Amino acid sequence: MGRSYIVEEAVEGYLTKQCEQKAGPVTGLLIGQSSTQREFVVTATRTPQREEPLAAGDSPDKQWVTEHARQVSRMLPGGLSVLGVFIVTDIDAKDSLATLRKLVFAVENLISSERLWNPADDDVTDCVALHVNPKTRKTFCRTFDIKDPKQSVAKPADWKYQSGVCSSWSTVSCSLSVDMLVPLPDDRTDLEDMDKCLKEGLKVWAHQLESAVCLIDGRKLSEDMELVGGQKRNVRQTYTAQLLITPDERRATDVVQRCGGSVSVRGAIHSRAYLHSNKPKAKLAEKLLKRDAVSTVATRAQMLLEELLTSDGESKGSGRDRPQRGTHNELFCLPHRIFCPVKASGPVCVCDYHFSDEGLSVVTDRLKEMLDIDAAEKDLDTRQETPAEVLEGEAAAEPTVETIEALEPKRNRYIGVAMATVVAFLATAASMLYLNDV
Amino acid sequence: MHKVISRTFETLQSQVKSESCVLTVCDSPVIIWPNRGLECKFLFLIQSVINLRLMMEATKTGRPLSAPILSRTVHKSHFLSTTFPVDCVVRTTVNETIKDAFERLLEALTHQLCEMEKVTLQHIKGTTLLVPQPLHFLLPEPKGLVTVVYPAGVPDSQLETQRKELHQQFELPDDWPYFRRANAYHFPNEPYKDGYLRNPHLGLTHPTLDNGKVYLVQGFYSYHHYMQDHVDDNGWGCAYRSLQTICSWFQQQGFVERAVPTHREIQQALLDVGDKQASFVGSRQWIGSIEVQVVLNQLLGVTSKIMFVSQGSELASKGRELANHFLTDGTPIMIGGGVLAHTILGVAWSETSGQIRYLILDPHYTGAEDSQVITDKGWCGWKGPDFWDQIAYYNLCLPQRPKVI
């Protein structure tokens, strides 16, 4: 039995437009959400033009396509992911299957290598490969199971257009505070080491989040409970989530380590996940939200590091080198998250990250380039997060930041002994006293 | 370093007092925000012990907060990350309001953090930090449960000064080690990790004799019997098992830290003192009360008195001695004679009528740790004077409790 893809009508229009391209093959990404029964495709975006566009007979540039996918993946909030690849080409569908297969696997490999969370057992592992014939507009849809690259054969899949696919999707969101402190190794404190250490720290945080208790609209729902009960179509649901964390029971090291410094990330992020309207379960909401939280912090840290590395270590924040006693402290503002709706009417948004010293046009340009979305600055939702501010004086406040810190305590507590038991308890004690006084 | 530690504790204190502090009731969907005016809809549970878990809410509602700042510090220093195992107990009654009970719980938590800070700072050595561990101790009424914070890794033997202070503070006599770690209170809903039954005699109804009183072993012991620990000692190991029961008593009251010895270790001890030949170790030879006394001395440093009766019928007249033993020492007694060994856990005795019953723990049981079976079938039960072989002679080993704290 093959997979079923329910595709937003607007995607059909978009693919048709790609058919009208004169030049060589057009590739692109299909974006949406998987569920065990079917997949929902919400939008599509063509691979951005390179400087030298492909000619008619060229095969797609795998590197370029996968890099595009990586960038796009960072712009997708929870619940949205790159489902697969499409290609619009004259070449026969069966013949381009091999190319598609290569692209699908390459894209998936790159995206999953950046993930800091572990895949769950119930994750869908099929990716879609869509071939569109530009003359006949016919679609040829296959899926590959990326779990097993060697064995994987193309399986046929259904491709159906429908209007308002995501118009009644739910949104779960929260404002999550981040407080991470990671030591840097004793002798290496440059940017690459910071990158590695941060990733480790993020993994630990991701693990903590994974075991955090998730409340939805103030209640802890059991995993299989459906989130939306008896909802009418076209009524949007938004849920607020709360996450309660406990520290790890057993820390691998209670040992004091020498370090050359530390990196901390402190602040708050807005995390969000979209859920399809086909009876989504609480477990899914929790999983997608938590993954989004980890991804958004990781993406921002990554973006900052990339900026720093390319500008050769020049700081973007207001830190200054303080050569006093071989110590210095630099503060960098991580970019804040901005959302942009995919279509005028649906609740689903994509996002981008904005450094406060850039204009908003940077965001609209990126949205156009990466996701082929024409957005005006007024369409952007900038209210979910406020940009961080680092005051000039802050860097001077603590020139020697010591890094001994204890995490939150673990606790088991007992409120004990209601009245009935107190009586019994006293009685036992009394009889013991009685015995003792001879 | 002290300053940093104190500052860290300050942060923890403020976290506990903040609105992000959350208490969840284990095994139930109830969640409480104690610092938010206690808005919790709940039903007080009939359980006698309610376990709560402290968590922190990582999400915030209200105005959007500012995006994260990454701070990179280059500074040669030391880094320590640890989890403090905070554990508080509050005893409450049905009459107390939920709000008051939780306020007291939070006070206890804050107080414990202070105690932990003190203990941590007190026991820093260079860059090594000892984790402060809270333990609960059940003191005689009306004092009830008391929580003490000890540094992990420091053995009881080095903490005597602290225990002396506690004894003074709580006005406790100096002859029972209330505050040794082994005497930490075991909550009724916690299973024992080692799988042995504790105090199976507690489920029994004690005999009522005219003008009689019941004198029992004090404290806790584990029931050791045939076939445990994958050792098939059926037919020869009864005295060894009785000895193990006695050793468990000394371990659980905190007098010794040594684990209960195996048959081999017992035999080795007897070889070490020169009481037996080398061939004894690994054999299935029986031991008697004298050997029990020797091993208790050799392995645990415990002295014992030996009581001898030339015939079993005389045991009926030993009520006073046995009663006194349980009053002053309170340790289990090993009795051997007539090819059998048993453990005496208590005596019911009437001074006026001379009637006597013995609470016997029988090491000849070969079944599983089923307290129902053990009490129903009399493997732990009250026996009359006819339980003993009236003609055989018996030796009793009465271990003496060291009068220490």
Short mmCIF file of C-alpha atoms in Angstrom, two decimals, chain A residues 10-11 13-21 24-31 43-50 53-54 60-61 64-72 75 82 84-88 103 364-374:
data_model
loop_
_atom_site.label_atom_id
_atom_site.label_comp_id
_atom_site.label_asym_id
_atom_site.label_seq_id
_atom_site.Cartn_x
_atom_site.Cartn_y
_atom_site.Cartn_z
CA ALA A 10 -1.85 26.40 -4.58
CA VAL A 11 1.01 23.97 -5.08
CA GLY A 13 -0.50 26.40 -9.55
CA TYR A 14 3.08 26.78 -8.45
CA LEU A 15 4.24 23.65 -10.21
CA THR A 16 2.42 24.74 -13.36
CA LYS A 17 4.31 28.01 -13.22
CA GLN A 18 7.59 26.11 -13.02
CA CYS A 19 6.59 24.24 -16.14
CA GLU A 20 6.64 27.52 -18.01
CA GLN A 21 10.34 28.02 -17.37
CA GLY A 24 16.78 23.61 -18.03
CA PRO A 25 15.21 21.34 -15.43
CA VAL A 26 13.67 22.96 -12.40
CA THR A 27 14.11 21.28 -9.08
CA GLY A 28 12.61 22.22 -5.79
CA LEU A 29 11.45 21.09 -2.42
CA LEU A 30 8.08 19.94 -1.17
CA ILE A 31 7.20 21.09 2.33
CA THR A 43 3.85 24.47 -0.12
CA ALA A 44 6.62 24.01 -2.62
CA THR A 45 9.65 26.08 -3.46
CA ARG A 46 11.96 25.92 -6.41
CA THR A 47 15.73 25.71 -5.99
CA PRO A 48 17.10 29.27 -6.25
CA GLN A 49 18.78 30.28 -9.48
CA ARG A 50 22.50 29.91 -9.64
CA PRO A 53 21.49 28.75 -14.91
CA LEU A 54 21.28 25.14 -15.93
CA PRO A 60 20.63 19.22 -11.32
CA ASP A 61 23.45 20.31 -9.07
CA TRP A 64 23.15 23.31 -4.63
CA VAL A 65 19.87 21.51 -4.07
CA THR A 66 20.92 20.07 -0.74
CA GLU A 67 22.28 23.38 0.51
CA HIS A 68 18.97 24.96 -0.39
CA ALA A 69 17.17 22.23 1.53
CA ARG A 70 19.35 22.84 4.55
CA GLN A 71 18.59 26.55 4.55
CA VAL A 72 14.90 25.96 4.03
CA MET A 75 13.05 28.28 8.22
CA VAL A 82 11.02 19.04 3.81
CA GLY A 84 10.89 15.51 -0.63
CA VAL A 85 12.04 16.83 -3.96
CA PHE A 86 10.30 17.68 -7.20
CA ILE A 87 11.71 18.01 -10.66
CA VAL A 88 10.16 19.56 -13.74
CA LEU A 103 18.59 14.13 -4.56
CA THR A 364 11.81 39.54 2.97
CA ASP A 365 14.68 38.97 0.55
CA ARG A 366 15.52 35.65 2.13
CA LEU A 367 11.91 34.58 2.12
CA LYS A 368 11.79 35.29 -1.59
CA GLU A 369 15.04 33.57 -2.39
CA MET A 370 14.63 30.47 -0.26
CA LEU A 371 10.92 29.91 -0.20
CA ASP A 372 9.78 31.91 -3.19
CA ILE A 373 7.39 33.84 -0.98
CA ASP A 374 6.48 37.40 -1.89
#
